[in-house]
C-alpha positions as a LaTeX table, in Angstrom:
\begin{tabular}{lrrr}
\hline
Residue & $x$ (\AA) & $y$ (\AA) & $z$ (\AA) \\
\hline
Unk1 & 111.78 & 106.68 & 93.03 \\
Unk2 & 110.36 & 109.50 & 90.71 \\
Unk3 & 106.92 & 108.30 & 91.54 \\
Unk4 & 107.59 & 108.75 & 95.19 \\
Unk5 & 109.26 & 112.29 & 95.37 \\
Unk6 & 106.62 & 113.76 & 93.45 \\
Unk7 & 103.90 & 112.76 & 95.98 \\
Unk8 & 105.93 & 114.12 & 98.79 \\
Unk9 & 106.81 & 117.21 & 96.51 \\
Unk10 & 102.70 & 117.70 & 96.10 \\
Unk11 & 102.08 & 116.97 & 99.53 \\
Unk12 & 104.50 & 119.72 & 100.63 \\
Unk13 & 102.91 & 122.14 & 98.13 \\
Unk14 & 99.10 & 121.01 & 99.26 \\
Unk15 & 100.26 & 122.28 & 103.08 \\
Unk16 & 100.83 & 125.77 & 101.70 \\
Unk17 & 103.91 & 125.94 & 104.43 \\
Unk18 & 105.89 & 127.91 & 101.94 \\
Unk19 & 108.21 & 130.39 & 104.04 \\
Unk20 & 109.44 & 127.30 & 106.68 \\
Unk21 & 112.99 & 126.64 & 105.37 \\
Unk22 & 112.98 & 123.28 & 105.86 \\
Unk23 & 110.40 & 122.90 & 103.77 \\
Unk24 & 111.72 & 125.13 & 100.99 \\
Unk25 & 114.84 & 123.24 & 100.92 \\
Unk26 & 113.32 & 119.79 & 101.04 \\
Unk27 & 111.18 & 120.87 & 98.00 \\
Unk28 & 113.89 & 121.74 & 96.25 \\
Unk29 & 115.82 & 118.46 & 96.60 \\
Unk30 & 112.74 & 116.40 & 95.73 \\
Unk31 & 112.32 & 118.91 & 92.56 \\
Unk32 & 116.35 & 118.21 & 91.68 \\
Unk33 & 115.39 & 114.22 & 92.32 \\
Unk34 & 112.63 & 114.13 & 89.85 \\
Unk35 & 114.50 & 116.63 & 86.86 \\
Unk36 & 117.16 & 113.76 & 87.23 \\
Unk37 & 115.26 & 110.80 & 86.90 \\
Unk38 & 112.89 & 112.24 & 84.13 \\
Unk39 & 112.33 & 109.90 & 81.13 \\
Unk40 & 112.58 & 110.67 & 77.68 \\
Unk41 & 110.18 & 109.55 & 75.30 \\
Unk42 & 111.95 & 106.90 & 73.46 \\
Unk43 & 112.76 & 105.57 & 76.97 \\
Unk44 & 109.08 & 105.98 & 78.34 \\
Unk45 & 107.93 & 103.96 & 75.18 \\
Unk46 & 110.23 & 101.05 & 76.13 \\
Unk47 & 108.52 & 100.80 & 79.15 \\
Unk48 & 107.25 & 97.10 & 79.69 \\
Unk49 & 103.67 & 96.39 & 80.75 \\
Unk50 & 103.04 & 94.30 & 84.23 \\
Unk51 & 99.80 & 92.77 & 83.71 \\
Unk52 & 100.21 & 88.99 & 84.68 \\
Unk53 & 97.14 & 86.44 & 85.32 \\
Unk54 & 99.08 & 85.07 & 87.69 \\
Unk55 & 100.28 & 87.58 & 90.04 \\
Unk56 & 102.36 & 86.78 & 93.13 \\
Unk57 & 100.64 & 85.35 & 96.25 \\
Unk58 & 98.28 & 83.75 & 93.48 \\
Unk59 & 98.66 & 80.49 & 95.43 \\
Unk60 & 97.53 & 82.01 & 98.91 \\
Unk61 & 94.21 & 80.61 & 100.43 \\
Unk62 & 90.61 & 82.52 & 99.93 \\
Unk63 & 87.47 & 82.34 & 100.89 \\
Unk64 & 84.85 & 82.69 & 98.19 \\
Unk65 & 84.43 & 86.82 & 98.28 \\
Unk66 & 87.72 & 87.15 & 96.76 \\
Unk67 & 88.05 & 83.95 & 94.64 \\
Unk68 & 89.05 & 85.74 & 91.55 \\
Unk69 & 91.27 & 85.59 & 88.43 \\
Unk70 & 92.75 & 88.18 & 86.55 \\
Unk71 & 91.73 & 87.14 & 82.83 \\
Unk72 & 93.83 & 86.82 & 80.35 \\
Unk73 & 91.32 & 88.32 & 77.27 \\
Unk74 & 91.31 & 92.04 & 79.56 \\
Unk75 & 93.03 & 93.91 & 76.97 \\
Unk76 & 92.10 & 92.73 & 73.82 \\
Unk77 & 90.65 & 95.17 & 71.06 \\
Unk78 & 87.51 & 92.53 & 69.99 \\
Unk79 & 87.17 & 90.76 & 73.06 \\
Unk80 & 84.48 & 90.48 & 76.01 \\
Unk81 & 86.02 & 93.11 & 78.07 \\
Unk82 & 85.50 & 96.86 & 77.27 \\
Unk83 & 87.11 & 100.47 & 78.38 \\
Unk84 & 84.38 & 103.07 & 78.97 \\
Unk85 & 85.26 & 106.75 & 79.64 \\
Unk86 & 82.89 & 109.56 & 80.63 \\
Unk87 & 82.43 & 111.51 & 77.33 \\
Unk88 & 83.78 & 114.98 & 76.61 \\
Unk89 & 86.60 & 114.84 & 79.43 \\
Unk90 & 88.01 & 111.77 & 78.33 \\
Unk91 & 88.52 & 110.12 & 82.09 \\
Unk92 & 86.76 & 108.21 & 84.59 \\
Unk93 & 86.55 & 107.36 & 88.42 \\
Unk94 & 87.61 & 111.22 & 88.74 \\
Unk95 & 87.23 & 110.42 & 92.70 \\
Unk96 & 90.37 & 107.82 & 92.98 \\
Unk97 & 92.22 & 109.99 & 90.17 \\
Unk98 & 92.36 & 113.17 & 92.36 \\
Unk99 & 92.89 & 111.99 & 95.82 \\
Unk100 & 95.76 & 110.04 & 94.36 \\
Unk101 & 96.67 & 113.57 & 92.86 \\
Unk102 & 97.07 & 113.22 & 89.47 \\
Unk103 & 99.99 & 110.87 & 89.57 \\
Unk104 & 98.16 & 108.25 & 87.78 \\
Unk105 & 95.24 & 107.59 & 85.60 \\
Unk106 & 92.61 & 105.11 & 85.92 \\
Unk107 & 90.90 & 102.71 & 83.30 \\
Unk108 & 87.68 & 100.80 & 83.80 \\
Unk109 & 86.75 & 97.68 & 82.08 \\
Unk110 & 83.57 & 96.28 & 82.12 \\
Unk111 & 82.47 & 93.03 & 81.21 \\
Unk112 & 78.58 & 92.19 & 80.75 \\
Unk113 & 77.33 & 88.37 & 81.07 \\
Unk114 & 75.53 & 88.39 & 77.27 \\
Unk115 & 78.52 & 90.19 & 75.56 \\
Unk116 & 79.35 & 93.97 & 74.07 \\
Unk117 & 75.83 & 94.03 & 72.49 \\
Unk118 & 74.15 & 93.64 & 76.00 \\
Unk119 & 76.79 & 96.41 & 77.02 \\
Unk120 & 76.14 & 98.47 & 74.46 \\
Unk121 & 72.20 & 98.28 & 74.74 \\
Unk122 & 72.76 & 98.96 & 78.92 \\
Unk123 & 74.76 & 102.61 & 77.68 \\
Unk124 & 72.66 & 103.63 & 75.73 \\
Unk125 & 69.78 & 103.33 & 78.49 \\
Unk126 & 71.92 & 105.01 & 81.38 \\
Unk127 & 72.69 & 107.63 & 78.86 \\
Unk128 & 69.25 & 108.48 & 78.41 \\
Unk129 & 68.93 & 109.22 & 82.38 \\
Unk130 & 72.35 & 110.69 & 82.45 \\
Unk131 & 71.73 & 113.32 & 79.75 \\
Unk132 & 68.56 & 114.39 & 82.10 \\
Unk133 & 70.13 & 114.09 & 84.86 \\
Unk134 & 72.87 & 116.54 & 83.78 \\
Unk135 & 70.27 & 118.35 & 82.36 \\
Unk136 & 68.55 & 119.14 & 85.29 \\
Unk137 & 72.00 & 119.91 & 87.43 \\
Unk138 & 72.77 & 122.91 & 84.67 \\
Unk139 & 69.28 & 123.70 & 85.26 \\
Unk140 & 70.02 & 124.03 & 88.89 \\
Unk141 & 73.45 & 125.76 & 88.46 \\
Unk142 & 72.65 & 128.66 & 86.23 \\
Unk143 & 69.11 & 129.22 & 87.38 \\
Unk144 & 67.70 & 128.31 & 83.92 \\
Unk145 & 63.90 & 128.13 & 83.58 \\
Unk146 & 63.33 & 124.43 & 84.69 \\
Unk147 & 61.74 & 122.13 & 81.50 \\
Unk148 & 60.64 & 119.20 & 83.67 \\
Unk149 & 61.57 & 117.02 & 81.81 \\
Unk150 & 61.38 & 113.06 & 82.80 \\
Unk151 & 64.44 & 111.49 & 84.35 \\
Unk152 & 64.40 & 108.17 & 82.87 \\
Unk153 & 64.72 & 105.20 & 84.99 \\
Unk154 & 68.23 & 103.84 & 86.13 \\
Unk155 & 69.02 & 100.66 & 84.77 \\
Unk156 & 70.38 & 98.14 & 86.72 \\
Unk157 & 73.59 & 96.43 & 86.52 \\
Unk158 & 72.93 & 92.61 & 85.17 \\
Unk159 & 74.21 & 90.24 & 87.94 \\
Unk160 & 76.82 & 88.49 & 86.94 \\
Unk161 & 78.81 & 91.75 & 85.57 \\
Unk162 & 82.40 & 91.98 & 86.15 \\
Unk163 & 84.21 & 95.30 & 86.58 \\
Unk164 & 87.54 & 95.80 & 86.73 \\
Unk165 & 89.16 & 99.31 & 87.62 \\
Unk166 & 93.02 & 99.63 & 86.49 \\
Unk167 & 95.61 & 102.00 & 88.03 \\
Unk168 & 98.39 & 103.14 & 85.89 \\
Unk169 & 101.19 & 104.86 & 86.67 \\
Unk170 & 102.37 & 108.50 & 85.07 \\
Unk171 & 105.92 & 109.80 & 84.51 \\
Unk172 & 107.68 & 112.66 & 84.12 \\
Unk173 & 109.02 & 113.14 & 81.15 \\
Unk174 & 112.30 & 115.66 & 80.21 \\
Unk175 & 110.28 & 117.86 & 78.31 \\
Unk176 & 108.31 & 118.33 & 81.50 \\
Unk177 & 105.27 & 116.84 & 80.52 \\
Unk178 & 103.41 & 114.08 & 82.72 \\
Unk179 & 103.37 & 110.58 & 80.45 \\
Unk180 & 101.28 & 107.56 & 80.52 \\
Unk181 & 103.10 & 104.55 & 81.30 \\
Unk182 & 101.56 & 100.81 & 80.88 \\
Unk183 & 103.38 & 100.17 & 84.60 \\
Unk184 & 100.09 & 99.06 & 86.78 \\
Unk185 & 100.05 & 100.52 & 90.35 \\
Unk186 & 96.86 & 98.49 & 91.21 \\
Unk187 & 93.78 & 96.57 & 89.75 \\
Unk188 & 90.72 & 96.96 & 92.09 \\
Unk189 & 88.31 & 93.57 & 90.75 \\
Unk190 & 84.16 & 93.49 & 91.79 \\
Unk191 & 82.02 & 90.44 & 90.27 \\
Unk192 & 78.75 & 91.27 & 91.10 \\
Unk193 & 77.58 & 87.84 & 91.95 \\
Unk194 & 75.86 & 87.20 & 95.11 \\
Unk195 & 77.87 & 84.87 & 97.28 \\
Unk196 & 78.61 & 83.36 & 100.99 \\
Unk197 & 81.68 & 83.84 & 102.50 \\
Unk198 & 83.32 & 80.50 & 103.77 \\
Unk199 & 84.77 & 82.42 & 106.96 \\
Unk200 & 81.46 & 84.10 & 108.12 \\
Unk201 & 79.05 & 82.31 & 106.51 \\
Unk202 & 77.08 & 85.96 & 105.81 \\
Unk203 & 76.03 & 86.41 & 102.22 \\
Unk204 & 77.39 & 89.22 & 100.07 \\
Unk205 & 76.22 & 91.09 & 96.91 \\
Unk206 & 79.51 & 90.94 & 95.10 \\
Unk207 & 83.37 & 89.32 & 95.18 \\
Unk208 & 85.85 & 91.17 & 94.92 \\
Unk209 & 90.12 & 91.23 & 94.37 \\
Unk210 & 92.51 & 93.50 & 95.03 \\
Unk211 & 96.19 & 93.17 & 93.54 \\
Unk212 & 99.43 & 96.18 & 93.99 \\
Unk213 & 102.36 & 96.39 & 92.42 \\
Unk214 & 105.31 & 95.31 & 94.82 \\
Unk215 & 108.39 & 97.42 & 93.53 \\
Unk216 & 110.64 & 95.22 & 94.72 \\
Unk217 & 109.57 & 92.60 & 91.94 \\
Unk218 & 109.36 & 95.15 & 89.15 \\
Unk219 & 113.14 & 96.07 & 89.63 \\
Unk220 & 114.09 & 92.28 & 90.09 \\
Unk221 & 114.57 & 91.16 & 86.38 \\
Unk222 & 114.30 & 87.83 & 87.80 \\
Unk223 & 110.94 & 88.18 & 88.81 \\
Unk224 & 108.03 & 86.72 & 86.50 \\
Unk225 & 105.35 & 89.19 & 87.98 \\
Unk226 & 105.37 & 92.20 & 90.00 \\
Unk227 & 101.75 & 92.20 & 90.81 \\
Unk228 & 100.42 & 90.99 & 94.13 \\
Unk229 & 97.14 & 89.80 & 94.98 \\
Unk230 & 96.59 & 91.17 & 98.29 \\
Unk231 & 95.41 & 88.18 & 100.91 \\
Unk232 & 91.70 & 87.77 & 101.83 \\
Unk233 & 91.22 & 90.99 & 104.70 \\
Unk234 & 94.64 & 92.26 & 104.13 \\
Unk235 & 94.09 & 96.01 & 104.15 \\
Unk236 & 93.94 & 97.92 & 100.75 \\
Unk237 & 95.21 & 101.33 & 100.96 \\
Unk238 & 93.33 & 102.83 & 97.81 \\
Unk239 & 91.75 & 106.71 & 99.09 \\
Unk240 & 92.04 & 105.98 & 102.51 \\
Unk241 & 92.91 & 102.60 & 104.44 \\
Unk242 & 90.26 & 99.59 & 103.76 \\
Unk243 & 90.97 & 97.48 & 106.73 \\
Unk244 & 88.20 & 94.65 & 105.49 \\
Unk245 & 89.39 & 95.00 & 102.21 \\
Unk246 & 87.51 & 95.94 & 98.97 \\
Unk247 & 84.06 & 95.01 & 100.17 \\
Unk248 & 83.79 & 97.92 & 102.08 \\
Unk249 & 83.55 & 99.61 & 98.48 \\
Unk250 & 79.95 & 98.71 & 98.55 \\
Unk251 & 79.92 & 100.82 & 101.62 \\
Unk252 & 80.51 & 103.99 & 99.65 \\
Unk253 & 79.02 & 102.59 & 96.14 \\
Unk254 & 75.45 & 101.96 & 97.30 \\
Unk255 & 73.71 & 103.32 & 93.53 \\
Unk256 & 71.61 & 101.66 & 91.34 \\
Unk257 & 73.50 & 100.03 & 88.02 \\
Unk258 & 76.72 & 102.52 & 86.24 \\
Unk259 & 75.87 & 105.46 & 89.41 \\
Unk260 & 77.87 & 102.77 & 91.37 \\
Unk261 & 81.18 & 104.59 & 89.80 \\
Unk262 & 80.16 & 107.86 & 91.89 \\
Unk263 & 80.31 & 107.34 & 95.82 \\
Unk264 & 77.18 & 108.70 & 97.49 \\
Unk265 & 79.35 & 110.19 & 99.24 \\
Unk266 & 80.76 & 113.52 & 100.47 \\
Unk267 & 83.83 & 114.67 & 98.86 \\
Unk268 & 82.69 & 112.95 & 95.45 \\
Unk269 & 84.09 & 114.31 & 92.09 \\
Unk270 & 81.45 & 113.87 & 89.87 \\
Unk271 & 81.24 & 115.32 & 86.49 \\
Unk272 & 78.56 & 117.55 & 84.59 \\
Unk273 & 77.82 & 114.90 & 82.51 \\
Unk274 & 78.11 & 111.54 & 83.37 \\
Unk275 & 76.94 & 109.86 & 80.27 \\
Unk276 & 79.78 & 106.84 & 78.77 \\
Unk277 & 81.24 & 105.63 & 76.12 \\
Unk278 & 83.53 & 102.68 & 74.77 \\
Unk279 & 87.06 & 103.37 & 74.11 \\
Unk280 & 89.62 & 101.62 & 72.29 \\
Unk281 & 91.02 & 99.16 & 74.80 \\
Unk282 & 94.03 & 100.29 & 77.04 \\
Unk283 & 93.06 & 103.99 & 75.63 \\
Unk284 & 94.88 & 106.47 & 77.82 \\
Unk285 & 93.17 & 109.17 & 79.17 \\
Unk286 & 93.11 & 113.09 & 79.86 \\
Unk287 & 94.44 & 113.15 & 83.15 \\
Unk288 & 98.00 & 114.14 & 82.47 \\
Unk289 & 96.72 & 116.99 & 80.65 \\
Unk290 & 94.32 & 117.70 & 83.78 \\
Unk291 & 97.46 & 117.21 & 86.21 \\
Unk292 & 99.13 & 120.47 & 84.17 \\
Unk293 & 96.60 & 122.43 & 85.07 \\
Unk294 & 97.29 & 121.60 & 88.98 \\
Unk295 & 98.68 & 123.99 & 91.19 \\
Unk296 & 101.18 & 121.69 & 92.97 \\
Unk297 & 102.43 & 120.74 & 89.09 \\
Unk298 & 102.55 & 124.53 & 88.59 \\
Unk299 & 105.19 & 124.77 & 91.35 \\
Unk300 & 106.94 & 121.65 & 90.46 \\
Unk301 & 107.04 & 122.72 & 86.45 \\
Unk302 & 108.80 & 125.89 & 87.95 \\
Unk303 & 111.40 & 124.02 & 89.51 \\
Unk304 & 111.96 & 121.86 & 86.35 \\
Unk305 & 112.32 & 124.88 & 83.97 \\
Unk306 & 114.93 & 126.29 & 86.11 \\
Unk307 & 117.13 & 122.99 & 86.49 \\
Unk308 & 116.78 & 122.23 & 82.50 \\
Unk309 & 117.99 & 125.92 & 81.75 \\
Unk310 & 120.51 & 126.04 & 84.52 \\
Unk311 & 121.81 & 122.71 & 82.90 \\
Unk312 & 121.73 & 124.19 & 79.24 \\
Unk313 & 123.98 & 127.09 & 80.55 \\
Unk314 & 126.51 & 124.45 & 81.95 \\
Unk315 & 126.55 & 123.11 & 78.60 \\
Unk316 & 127.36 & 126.13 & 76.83 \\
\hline
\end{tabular}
C-alpha cells in the first residue's frame, strides 16, 4: 500500500501541476497514507525475504528461451554467484533504478561458466577499458588537453554466463528515511547460451526468465511463494511494456561483454566511471541515499515532517 502511494505521490510531483486543487489535496492524502504506514526499524528488520526456487506458475509450459530455474546457491557469501556494483557510487543498472524512481534498488549477480577466478580475471580486463574510457569522457567534458591514450579492447562475455538482475523493494521508514527491504519486486534472468525456440524454430543468442512479485501471495500467510514466473510471451512491464517478453532486452543491450548493462540507447543513465567491483552478496546499495536527494522526496519529506510534528503536538 505504502509502495503504491508513493509512486502516485512522485508521479503527481514529476507533473509539476502544483496550484490545481485536486491535485494538492490528493497529494496530501497520499502523504498522510504513507506517514501512517511508515515502518520502524525494528519492524523493517523483521521483514521476511521472498526468494523461492520455486516460484508460482513454476509448473506452466515453456519453450526453450525461457527454460530457466531460479538457483538455490544465488545468495550465498562463497558460492558461484557474485554481486558487482559500479565503484565509487555504490549502485548499478542506474537506468531501471531511476525510471522506477528511486523506489527500489537493484542488485546484479553474475555467474561465469569457470568460477569467481574467471570472473575476477574478466573485471579486471573491462576495467582496464573502462578506466580509459572514462578517461577520455572527462577529457571530453572539461576540455582537458586530450592524452590519447589506448582504449583497451572490450572483452567479451564467455557464453554460457548467467546474469541475474534483482529488484528490491524500499520503505519508508518513521524517521523519514527510505530503507532497504529483502521484499523482491522482480528478478529479470538472461543465460547467454545460444538456443532455438520450440515455438518459432528461430535461433536466439540468450534465454531468458522473468518472475514479479504477486501481492496477493505475499499478504496470504498461507502462501509458500509470492514470486511468479511470468508465462513464456506474457508481457513484462519493467521501464516500459515488453510485449515479447525479456528478449526484447537484447534489443536495447546490443554491447560487447559487461557494456551490455548500459542500453545503447537514448535516455541511458550511465555513470562517469563504469569500472566494477564484487560486493558482499545481497550488499545493499546507495540508492536510498540517492532517492533523498530527489526532488519529488524533497516534497514528500516536507509533508512527513509536518504530520510527525503535528502528531508530537497532539501528544503533548
Amino acid at each position: 500500500m505504502q509502495h503504491e502511494a508513493w509512486r502516485t505521490f512522485d508521479r503527481l510531483v514529476d507533473q509539476g501541476k502544483f496550484t490545481a486543487p485536486a491535485h494538492r489535496t490528493l497529494r496530501y492524502r497520499l502523504a498522510k497514507l504513507i506517514s501512517l504506514t511508515a515502518l520502524t526499524e525494528r519492524e523493517i528488520g523483521e521483514l521476511k525475504g521472498n526468494y523461492s526456487t520455486r516460484p508460482l506458475g513454476n509448473e506452466l509450459p515453456r519453450d526453450s528461451l525461457n527454460d530457466l530455474e531460479l538457483p538455490a546457491d544465488l545468495f550465498e557469501p562463497d558460492g558461484e554467484w557474485v554481486q558487482l556494483t559500479h565503484k565509487g557510487i555504490n549502485r548499478v543498472a542506474l537506468t531501471h533504478e531511476s525510471s522506477h524512481g528511486g523506489r527500489s534498488e537493484f542488485l546484479l549477480f553474475v555467474r561465469f561458466p569457470k568460477g569467481r577466478e574467471q570472473a575476477k580475471t574478466y573485471l579486471a580486463e573491462f576495467n582496464k577499458h573502462a578506466a580509459v574510457e572514462a578517461e577520455r569522457r572527462r577529457e571530453f567534458l572539461y576540455r582537458f588537453v586530450p592524452r590519447r591514450t589506448p582504449l583497451p579492447p572490450l572483452p567479451s562475455f564467455p557464453q554460457g554466463l548467467r546474469a541475474i538482475l534483482v529488484e528490491r523493494m524500499l520503505v519508508i521508514s518513521t524517521s523519514g528515511i527510505p530503507k532497504t527491504t529483502p521484499v523482491i519486486l522482480s528478478i529479470a534472468f538472461n543465460d547467454l547460451t545460444p538456443t532455438i525456440s520450440e515455438r518459432t524454430r528461430m535461433q536466439h543468442r540468450l534465454r531468458s526468465a522473468v518472475f514479479e512479485m504477486s501481492i496477493q501471495h505475499l499478504l496470504d500467510t498461507d502462501a509458500a511463494a509470492s514470486l511468479r514466473r511470468l508465462e513464456f510471451g506474457e508481457p513484462f512491464f519493467g521501464e516500459q511494456p515488453f510485449p515479447r517478453g525479456l528478449q526484447q532486452c537484447s534489443q536495447c543491450h546490443s554491447d560487447n561483454g559487461l557494456a551490455t548493462l548500459h542500453s545503447s540507447f537514448f535516455g541511458v543513465v550511465v555513470p562517469e566511471d563504469r569500472s566494477v567491483l564484487i560486493t558482499t552478496t545481497q550488499s545493499p546499495s546507495k540508492t536510498p541515499q540517492w532517492k533523498l536527494r530527489q526532488h519529488n522526496y524533497s516534497v514528500l519529506l516536507g509533508y512527513l515532517e509536518a504530520f510527525s510534528g503535528a502528531d508530537s503536538k497532539l501528544q503533548e
